Short mmCIF file of C-alpha atoms in Angstrom, two decimals:
data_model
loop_
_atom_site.label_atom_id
_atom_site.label_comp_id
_atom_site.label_asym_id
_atom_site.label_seq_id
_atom_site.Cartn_x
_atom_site.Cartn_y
_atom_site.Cartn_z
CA UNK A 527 192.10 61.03 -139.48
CA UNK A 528 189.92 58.26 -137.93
CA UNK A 529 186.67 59.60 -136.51
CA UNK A 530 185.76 57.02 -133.50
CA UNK A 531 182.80 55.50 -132.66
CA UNK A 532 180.78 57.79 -130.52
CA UNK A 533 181.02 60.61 -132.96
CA UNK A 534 177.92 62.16 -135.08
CA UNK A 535 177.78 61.64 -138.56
CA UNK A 536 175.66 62.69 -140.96
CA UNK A 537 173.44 61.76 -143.73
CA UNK A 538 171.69 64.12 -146.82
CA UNK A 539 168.55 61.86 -147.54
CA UNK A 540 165.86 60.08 -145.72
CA UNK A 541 164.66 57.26 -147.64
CA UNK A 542 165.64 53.81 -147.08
CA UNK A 543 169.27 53.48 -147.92
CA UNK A 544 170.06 56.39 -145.57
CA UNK A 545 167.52 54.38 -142.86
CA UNK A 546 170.10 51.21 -143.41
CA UNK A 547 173.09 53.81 -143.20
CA UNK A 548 171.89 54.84 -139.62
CA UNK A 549 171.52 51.62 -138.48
CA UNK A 550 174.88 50.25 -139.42
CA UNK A 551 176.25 52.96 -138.19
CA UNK A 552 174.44 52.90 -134.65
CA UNK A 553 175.07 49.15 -134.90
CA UNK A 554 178.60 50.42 -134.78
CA UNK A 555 178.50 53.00 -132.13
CA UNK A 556 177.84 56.04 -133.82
CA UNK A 557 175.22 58.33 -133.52
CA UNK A 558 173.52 60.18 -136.48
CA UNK A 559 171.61 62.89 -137.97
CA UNK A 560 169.18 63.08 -141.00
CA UNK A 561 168.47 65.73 -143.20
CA UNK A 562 165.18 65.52 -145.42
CA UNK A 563 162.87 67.75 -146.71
CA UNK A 564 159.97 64.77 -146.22
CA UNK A 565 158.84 64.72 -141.95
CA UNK A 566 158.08 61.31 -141.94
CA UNK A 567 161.32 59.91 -143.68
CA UNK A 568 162.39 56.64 -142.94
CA UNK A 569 165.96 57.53 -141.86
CA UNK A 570 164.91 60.44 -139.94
CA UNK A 571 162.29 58.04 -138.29
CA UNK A 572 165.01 55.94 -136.84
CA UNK A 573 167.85 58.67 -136.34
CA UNK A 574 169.23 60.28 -133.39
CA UNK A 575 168.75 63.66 -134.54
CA UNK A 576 166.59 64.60 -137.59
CA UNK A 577 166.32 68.38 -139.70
CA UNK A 578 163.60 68.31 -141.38
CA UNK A 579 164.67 71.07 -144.62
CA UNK A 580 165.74 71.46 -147.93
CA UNK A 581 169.08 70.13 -149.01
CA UNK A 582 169.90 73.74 -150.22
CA UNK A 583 168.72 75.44 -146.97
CA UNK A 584 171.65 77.50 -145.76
CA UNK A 585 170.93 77.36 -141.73
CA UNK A 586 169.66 73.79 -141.85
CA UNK A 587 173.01 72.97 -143.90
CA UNK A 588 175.19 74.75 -141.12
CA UNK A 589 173.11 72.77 -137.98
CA UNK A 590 173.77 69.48 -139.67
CA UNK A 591 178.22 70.83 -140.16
CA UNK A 592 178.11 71.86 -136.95
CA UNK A 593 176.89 69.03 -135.32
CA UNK A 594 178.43 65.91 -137.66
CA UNK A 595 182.44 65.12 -138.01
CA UNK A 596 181.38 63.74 -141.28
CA UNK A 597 178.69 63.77 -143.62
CA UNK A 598 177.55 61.21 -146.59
CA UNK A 599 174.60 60.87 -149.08
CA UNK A 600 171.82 58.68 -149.96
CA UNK A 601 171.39 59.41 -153.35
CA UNK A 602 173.17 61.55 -155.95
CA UNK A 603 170.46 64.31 -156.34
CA UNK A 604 171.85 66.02 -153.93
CA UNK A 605 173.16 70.12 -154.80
CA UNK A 606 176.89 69.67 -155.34
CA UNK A 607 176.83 73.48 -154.42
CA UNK A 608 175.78 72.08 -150.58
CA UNK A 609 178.42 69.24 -150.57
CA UNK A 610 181.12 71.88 -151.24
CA UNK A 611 179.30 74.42 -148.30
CA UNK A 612 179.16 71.54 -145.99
CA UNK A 613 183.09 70.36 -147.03
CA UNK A 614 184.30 73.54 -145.21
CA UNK A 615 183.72 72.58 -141.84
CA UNK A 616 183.70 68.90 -142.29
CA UNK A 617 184.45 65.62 -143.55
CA UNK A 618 181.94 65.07 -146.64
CA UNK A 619 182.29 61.94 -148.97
CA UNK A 620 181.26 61.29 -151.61
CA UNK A 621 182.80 64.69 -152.51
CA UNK A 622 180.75 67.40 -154.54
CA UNK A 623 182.82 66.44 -157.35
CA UNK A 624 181.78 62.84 -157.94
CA UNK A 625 178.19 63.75 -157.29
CA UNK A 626 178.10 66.43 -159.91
CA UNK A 627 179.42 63.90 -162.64
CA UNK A 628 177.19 61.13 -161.38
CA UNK A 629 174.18 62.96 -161.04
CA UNK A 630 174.40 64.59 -165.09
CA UNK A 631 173.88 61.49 -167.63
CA UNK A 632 175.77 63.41 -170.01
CA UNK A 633 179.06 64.54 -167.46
CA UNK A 634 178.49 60.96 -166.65
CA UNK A 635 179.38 59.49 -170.56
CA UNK A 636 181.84 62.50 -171.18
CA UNK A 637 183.44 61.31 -167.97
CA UNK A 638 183.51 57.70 -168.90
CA UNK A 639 184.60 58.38 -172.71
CA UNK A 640 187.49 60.40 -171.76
CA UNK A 641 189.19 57.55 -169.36
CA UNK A 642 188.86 54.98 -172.15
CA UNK A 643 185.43 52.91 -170.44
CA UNK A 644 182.91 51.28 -172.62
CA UNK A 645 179.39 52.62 -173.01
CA UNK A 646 176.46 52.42 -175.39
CA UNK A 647 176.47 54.72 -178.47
CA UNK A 648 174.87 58.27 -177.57
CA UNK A 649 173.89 61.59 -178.62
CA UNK A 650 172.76 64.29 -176.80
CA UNK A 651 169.39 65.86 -177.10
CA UNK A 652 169.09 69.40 -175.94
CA UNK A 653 166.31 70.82 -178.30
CA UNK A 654 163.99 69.41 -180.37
CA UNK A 655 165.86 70.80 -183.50
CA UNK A 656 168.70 68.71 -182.99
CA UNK A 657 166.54 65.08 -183.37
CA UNK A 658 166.69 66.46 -186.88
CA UNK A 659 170.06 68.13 -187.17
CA UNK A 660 171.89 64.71 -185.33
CA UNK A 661 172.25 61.48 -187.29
CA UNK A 662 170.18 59.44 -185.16
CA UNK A 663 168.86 57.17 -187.17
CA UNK A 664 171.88 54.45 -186.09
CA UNK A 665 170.69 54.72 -182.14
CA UNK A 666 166.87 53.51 -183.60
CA UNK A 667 165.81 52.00 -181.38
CA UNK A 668 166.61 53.48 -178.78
CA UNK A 669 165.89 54.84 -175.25
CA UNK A 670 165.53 58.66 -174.72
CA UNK A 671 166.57 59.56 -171.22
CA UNK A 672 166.52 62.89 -168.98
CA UNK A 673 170.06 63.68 -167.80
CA UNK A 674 168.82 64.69 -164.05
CA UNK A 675 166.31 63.25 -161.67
CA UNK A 676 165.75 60.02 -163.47
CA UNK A 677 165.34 56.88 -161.77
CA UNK A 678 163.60 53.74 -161.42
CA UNK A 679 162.36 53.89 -165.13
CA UNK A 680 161.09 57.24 -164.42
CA UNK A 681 161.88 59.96 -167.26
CA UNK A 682 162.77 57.57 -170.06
CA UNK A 683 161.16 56.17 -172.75
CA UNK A 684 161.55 53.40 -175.29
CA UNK A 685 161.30 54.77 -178.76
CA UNK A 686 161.03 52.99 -182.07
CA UNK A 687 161.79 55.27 -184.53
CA UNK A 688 162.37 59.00 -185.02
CA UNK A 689 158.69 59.78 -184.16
CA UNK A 690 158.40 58.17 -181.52
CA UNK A 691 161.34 60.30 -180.61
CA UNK A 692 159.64 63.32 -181.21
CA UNK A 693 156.68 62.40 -179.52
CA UNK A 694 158.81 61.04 -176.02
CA UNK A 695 160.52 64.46 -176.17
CA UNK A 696 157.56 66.10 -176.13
CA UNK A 697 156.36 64.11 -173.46
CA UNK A 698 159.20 64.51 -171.33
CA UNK A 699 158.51 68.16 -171.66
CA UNK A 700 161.68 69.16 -173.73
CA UNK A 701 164.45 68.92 -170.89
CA UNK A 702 168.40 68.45 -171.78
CA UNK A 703 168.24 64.49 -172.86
CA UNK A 704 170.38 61.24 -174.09
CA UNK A 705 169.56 58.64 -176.74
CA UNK A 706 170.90 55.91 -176.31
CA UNK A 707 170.88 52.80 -178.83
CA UNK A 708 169.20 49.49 -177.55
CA UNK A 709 171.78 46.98 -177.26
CA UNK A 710 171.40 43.25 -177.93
CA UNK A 711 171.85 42.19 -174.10
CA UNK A 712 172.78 38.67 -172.54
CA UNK A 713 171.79 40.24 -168.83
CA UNK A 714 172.72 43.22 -166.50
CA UNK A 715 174.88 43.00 -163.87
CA UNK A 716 176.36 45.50 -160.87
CA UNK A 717 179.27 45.62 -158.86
CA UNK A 718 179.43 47.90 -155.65
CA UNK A 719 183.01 48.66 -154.44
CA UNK A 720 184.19 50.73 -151.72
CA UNK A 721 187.24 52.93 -151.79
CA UNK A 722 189.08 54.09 -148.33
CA UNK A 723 190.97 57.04 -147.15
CA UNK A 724 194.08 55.84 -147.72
CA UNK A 725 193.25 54.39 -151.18
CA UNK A 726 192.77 50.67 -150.06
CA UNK A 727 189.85 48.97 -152.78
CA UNK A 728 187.42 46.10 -151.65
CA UNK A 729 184.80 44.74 -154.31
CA UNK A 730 181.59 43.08 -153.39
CA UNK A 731 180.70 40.01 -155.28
CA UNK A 732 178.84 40.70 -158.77
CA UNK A 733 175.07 40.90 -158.76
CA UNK A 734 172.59 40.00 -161.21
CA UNK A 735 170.06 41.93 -162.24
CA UNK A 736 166.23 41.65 -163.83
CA UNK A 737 164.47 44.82 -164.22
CA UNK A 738 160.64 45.21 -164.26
CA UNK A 739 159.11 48.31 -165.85
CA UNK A 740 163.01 49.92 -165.25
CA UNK A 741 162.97 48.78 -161.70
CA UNK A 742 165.13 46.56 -160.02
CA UNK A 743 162.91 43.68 -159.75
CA UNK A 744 165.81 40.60 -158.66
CA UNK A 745 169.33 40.28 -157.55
CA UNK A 746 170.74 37.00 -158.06
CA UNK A 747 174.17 36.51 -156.18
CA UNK A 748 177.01 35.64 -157.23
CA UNK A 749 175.45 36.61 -160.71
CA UNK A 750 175.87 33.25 -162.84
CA UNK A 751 179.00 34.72 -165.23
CA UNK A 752 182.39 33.30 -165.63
CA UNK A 753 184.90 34.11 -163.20
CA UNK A 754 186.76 35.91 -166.20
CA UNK A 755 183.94 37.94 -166.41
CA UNK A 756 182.94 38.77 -163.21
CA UNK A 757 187.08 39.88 -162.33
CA UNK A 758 186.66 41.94 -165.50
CA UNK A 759 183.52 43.89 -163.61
CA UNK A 760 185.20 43.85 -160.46
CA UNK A 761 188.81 45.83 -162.45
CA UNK A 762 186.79 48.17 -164.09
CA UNK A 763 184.44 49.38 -161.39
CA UNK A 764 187.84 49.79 -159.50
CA UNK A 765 189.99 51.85 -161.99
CA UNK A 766 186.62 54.43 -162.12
CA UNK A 767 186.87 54.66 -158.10
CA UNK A 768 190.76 55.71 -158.93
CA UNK A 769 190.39 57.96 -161.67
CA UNK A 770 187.14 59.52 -159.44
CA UNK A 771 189.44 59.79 -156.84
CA UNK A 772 186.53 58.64 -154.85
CA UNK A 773 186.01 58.06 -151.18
CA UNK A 774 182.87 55.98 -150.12
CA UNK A 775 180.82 53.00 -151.95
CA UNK A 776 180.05 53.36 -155.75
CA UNK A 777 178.16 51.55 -157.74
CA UNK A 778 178.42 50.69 -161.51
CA UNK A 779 175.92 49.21 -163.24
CA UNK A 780 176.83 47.41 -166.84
CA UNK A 781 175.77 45.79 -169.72
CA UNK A 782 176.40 42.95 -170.98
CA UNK A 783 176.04 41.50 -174.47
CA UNK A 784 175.50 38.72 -176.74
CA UNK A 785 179.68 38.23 -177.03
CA UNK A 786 180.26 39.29 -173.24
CA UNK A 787 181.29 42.79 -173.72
CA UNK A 788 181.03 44.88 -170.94
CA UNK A 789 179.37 48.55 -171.51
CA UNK A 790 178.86 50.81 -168.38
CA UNK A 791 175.13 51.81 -168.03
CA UNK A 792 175.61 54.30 -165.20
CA UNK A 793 177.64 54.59 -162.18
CA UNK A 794 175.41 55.43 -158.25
CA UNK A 795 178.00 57.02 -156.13
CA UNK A 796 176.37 55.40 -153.15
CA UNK A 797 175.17 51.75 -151.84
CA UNK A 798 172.87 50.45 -154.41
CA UNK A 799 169.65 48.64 -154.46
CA UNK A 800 171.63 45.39 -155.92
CA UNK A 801 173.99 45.39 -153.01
CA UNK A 802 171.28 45.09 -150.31
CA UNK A 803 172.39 40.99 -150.44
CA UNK A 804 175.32 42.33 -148.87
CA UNK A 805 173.43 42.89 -145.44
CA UNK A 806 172.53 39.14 -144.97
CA UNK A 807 174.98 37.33 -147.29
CA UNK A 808 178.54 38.95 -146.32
CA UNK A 809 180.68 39.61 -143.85
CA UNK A 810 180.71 43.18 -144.07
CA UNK A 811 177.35 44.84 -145.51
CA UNK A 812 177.59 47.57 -148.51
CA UNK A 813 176.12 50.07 -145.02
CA UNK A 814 179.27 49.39 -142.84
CA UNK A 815 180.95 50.16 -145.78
CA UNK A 816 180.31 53.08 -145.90
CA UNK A 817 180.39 54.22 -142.63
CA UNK A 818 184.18 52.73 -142.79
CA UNK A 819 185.32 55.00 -145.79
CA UNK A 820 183.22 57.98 -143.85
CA UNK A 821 185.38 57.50 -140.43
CA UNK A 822 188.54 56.65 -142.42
CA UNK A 823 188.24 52.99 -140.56
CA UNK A 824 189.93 50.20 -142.08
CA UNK A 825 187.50 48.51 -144.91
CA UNK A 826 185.38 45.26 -143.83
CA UNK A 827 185.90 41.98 -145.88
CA UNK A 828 183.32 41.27 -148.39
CA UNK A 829 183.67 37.94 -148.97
CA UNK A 830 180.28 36.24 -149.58
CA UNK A 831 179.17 33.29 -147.19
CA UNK A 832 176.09 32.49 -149.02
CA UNK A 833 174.25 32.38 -151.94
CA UNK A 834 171.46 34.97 -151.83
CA UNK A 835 168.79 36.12 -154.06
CA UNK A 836 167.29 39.74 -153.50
CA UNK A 837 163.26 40.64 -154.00
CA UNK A 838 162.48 43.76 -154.55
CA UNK A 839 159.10 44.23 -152.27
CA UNK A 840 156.95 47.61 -154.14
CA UNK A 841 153.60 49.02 -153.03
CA UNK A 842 151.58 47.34 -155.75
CA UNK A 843 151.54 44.40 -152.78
CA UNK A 844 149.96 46.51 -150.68
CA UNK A 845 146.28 47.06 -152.76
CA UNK A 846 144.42 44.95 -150.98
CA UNK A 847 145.98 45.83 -147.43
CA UNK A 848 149.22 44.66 -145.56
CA UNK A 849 150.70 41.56 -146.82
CA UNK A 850 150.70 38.04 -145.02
CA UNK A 851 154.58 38.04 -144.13
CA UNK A 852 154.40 34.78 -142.93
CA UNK A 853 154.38 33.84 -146.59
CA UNK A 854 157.99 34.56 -146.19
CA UNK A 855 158.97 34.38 -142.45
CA UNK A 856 158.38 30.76 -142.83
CA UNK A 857 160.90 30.10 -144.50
CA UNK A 858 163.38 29.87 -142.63
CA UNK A 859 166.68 30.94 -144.45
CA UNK A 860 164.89 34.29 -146.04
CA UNK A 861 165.53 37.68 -144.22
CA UNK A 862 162.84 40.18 -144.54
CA UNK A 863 163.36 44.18 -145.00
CA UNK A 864 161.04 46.65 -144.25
CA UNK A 865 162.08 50.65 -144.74
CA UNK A 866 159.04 51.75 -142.48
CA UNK A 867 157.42 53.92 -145.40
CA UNK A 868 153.94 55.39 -144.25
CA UNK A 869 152.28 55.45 -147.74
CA UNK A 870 152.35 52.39 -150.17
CA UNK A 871 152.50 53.47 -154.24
CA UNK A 872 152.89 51.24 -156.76
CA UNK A 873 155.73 51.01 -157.99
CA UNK A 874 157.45 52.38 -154.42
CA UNK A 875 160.20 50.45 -152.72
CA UNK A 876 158.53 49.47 -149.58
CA UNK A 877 160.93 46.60 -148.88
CA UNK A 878 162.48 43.69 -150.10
CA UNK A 879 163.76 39.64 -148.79
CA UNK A 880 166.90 38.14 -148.94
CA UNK A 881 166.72 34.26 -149.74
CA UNK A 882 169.77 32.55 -148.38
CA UNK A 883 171.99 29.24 -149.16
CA UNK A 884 175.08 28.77 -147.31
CA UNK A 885 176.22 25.91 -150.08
CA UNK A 886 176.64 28.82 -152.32
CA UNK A 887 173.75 26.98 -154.58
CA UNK A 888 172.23 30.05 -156.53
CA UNK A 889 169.89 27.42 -158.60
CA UNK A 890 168.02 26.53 -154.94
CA UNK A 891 168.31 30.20 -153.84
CA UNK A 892 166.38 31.21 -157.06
CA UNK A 893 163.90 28.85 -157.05
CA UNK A 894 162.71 29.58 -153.54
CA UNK A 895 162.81 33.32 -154.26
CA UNK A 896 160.66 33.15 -157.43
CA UNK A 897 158.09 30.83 -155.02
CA UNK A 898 157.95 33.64 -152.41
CA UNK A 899 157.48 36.22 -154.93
CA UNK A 900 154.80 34.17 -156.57
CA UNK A 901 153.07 33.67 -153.40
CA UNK A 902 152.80 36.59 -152.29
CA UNK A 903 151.78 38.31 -155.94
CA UNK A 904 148.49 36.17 -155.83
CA UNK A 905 147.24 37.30 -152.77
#
């Protein structure tokens, strides 16, 4: 079933991937409703309709089914229990199934283990008593990581040795865990890749990633891998779509080492921060996307037409007031994002720019990116 332009859909999460959700979706015809527990969200901000509740709230859940012929997600915290309510009366993708896997780091490895895909050695950690029952002395070092609600670096630490591990469990105040070994990595990369109704795949080109401090600091694009490589990405993040049997735009995020292996690092089953290239560089943004797989539309082509390095923009620019965007309005090929966010943290995604080359030359790209960046850093 196709659901036409016209229609309401509907999105669980107000922060700025639902905000760019909306507006590809308006851009498209479509009207749409947010649900967030935060007033001032920055979806809700720029929706037709907005609830302003828990994503567990019962009557709130049955206003937003009763108004939407389809429903999608921001971001994977969301209570599978209120994808499955909301699947009753209406289209819901990603389905409750996929979210419940994707949102639990350790239903996420078990998941990946049993269909034969890479990952970095693991145990779990769900008391203290079992850093000293487990042999973990082979993940050391490691990272210890909460299985729910972690993100952007938050609830993970680094940890030398095992006390250090003792110490980071403590300080993550004992919650269910996974240590994973630090593995000797050439870079990080990401592919995003849509799957329709009818099964039909598209990939997006594969991004490149730096991380600051666990965030996603730059996306270089196309990430500077073989083609070999990059196909390799592209197969695998497609066979976990199939064996998902997921609707919508998913994100996998990999390692990869020293001798090019590719190990999955997580999976986001959602656009992604890394794809946000996609709005400026492709034909069809990672935000049509998924409003295409939502309304069972035909998917969009996703071939790149330029080169395109992403910024990540976070609040720390903001301590001495509003930045100077001229710094990067004048340059001319560089598209600046704002997600309207009323408070600036640091560490917050309050935006990010897009610098383009339509000669598909990455090395220019990059070096005009890192001079923005630098520019506006010293202010």
């Amino acid at each position: 079933m196709r659901i036409m332009p016209g229609a309401m859909l509907g999105v669980l999460g107000g922060g700025q991937l639902g905000r760019m959700f909306v507006m590809a979706a308006q851009q498209m015809g479509y009207r749409v409703t947010v649900l967030d527990p935060a007033s001032d969200s920055p979806a809700g901000r720029v929706a037709d309709d907005f609830i302003c509740a828990d994503y567990a709230d019962q009557a709130a859940l049955e206003k937003l089914s009763s108004q939407c012929a389809a429903i999608t997600t921001e971001f994977e915290n969301i209570p599978a229990k209120s994808l499955r309510t909301l699947a009753k009366s209406c289209v819901v993708s990603p389905d409750a199934y996929s979210v419940s896997i994707a949102q639990n780091r350790i239903a996420e490895k078990q998941f990946l283990g049993i269909n034969g895909f890479a990952v970095a050695p693991f145990a779990v950690i769900q008391q203290q008593d079992d850093i000293a029952t487990q042999d973990v002395a082979d993940l050391l070092p490691g990272i210890l990581k909460v299985s729910q609600f972690g993100y952007d670096g938050k609830g993970q630490k680094a940890v030398a040795d095992e006390a250090a591990l003792l110490a980071a469990y403590a300080q993550l105040n004992h919650p269910v865990c996974v240590l994973e070994k630090f593995m000797p990595l050439r870079n990080e990369i990401s592919v995003v890749v849509a799957r329709g109704t009818d099964g039909e795949l598209k990939t997006f080109p594969v991004s490149e990633n730096q991380h600051v401090n666990g965030i996603l600091d730059i996306s270089i694009v196309p990430a500077r891998i073989s083609q070999q490589l990059a196909q390799q990405a592209q197969n695998i993040a497609c066979q976990i779509v199939k064996n998902l049997s997921y609707q919508g735009v998913l994100c996998v995020e990999f390692f990869v080492l020293q001798d090019d292996e590719l190990l999955i690092n997580e999976i986001a089953p959602r656009p992604h921060n890394s794809g946000h290239y996609s709005i400026n560089a492709c034909i069809t943004s990672q935000f049509e996307q998924q409003v295409r797989t939502l309304c069972g539309m035909p998917l969009g082509e996703t071939t790149q037409h330029s080169a395109a390095v992403m910024v990540n923009l976070l609040g720390d620019l903001w301590q001495s007031g509003e930045p100077d965007w001229s710094l990067v309005l004048q340059h001319t090929s560089t598209k600046l994002h704002l997600y309207g966010k009323t408070a600036a943290r640091p560490g917050r995604k309050m935006g990010h720019f897009t610098v383009l080359n339509t000669d598909i030359d990455i090395d220019t790209a990059l070096q005009e990116a890192i001079h923005i960046k630098n520019t506006l850093n010293k202010i």
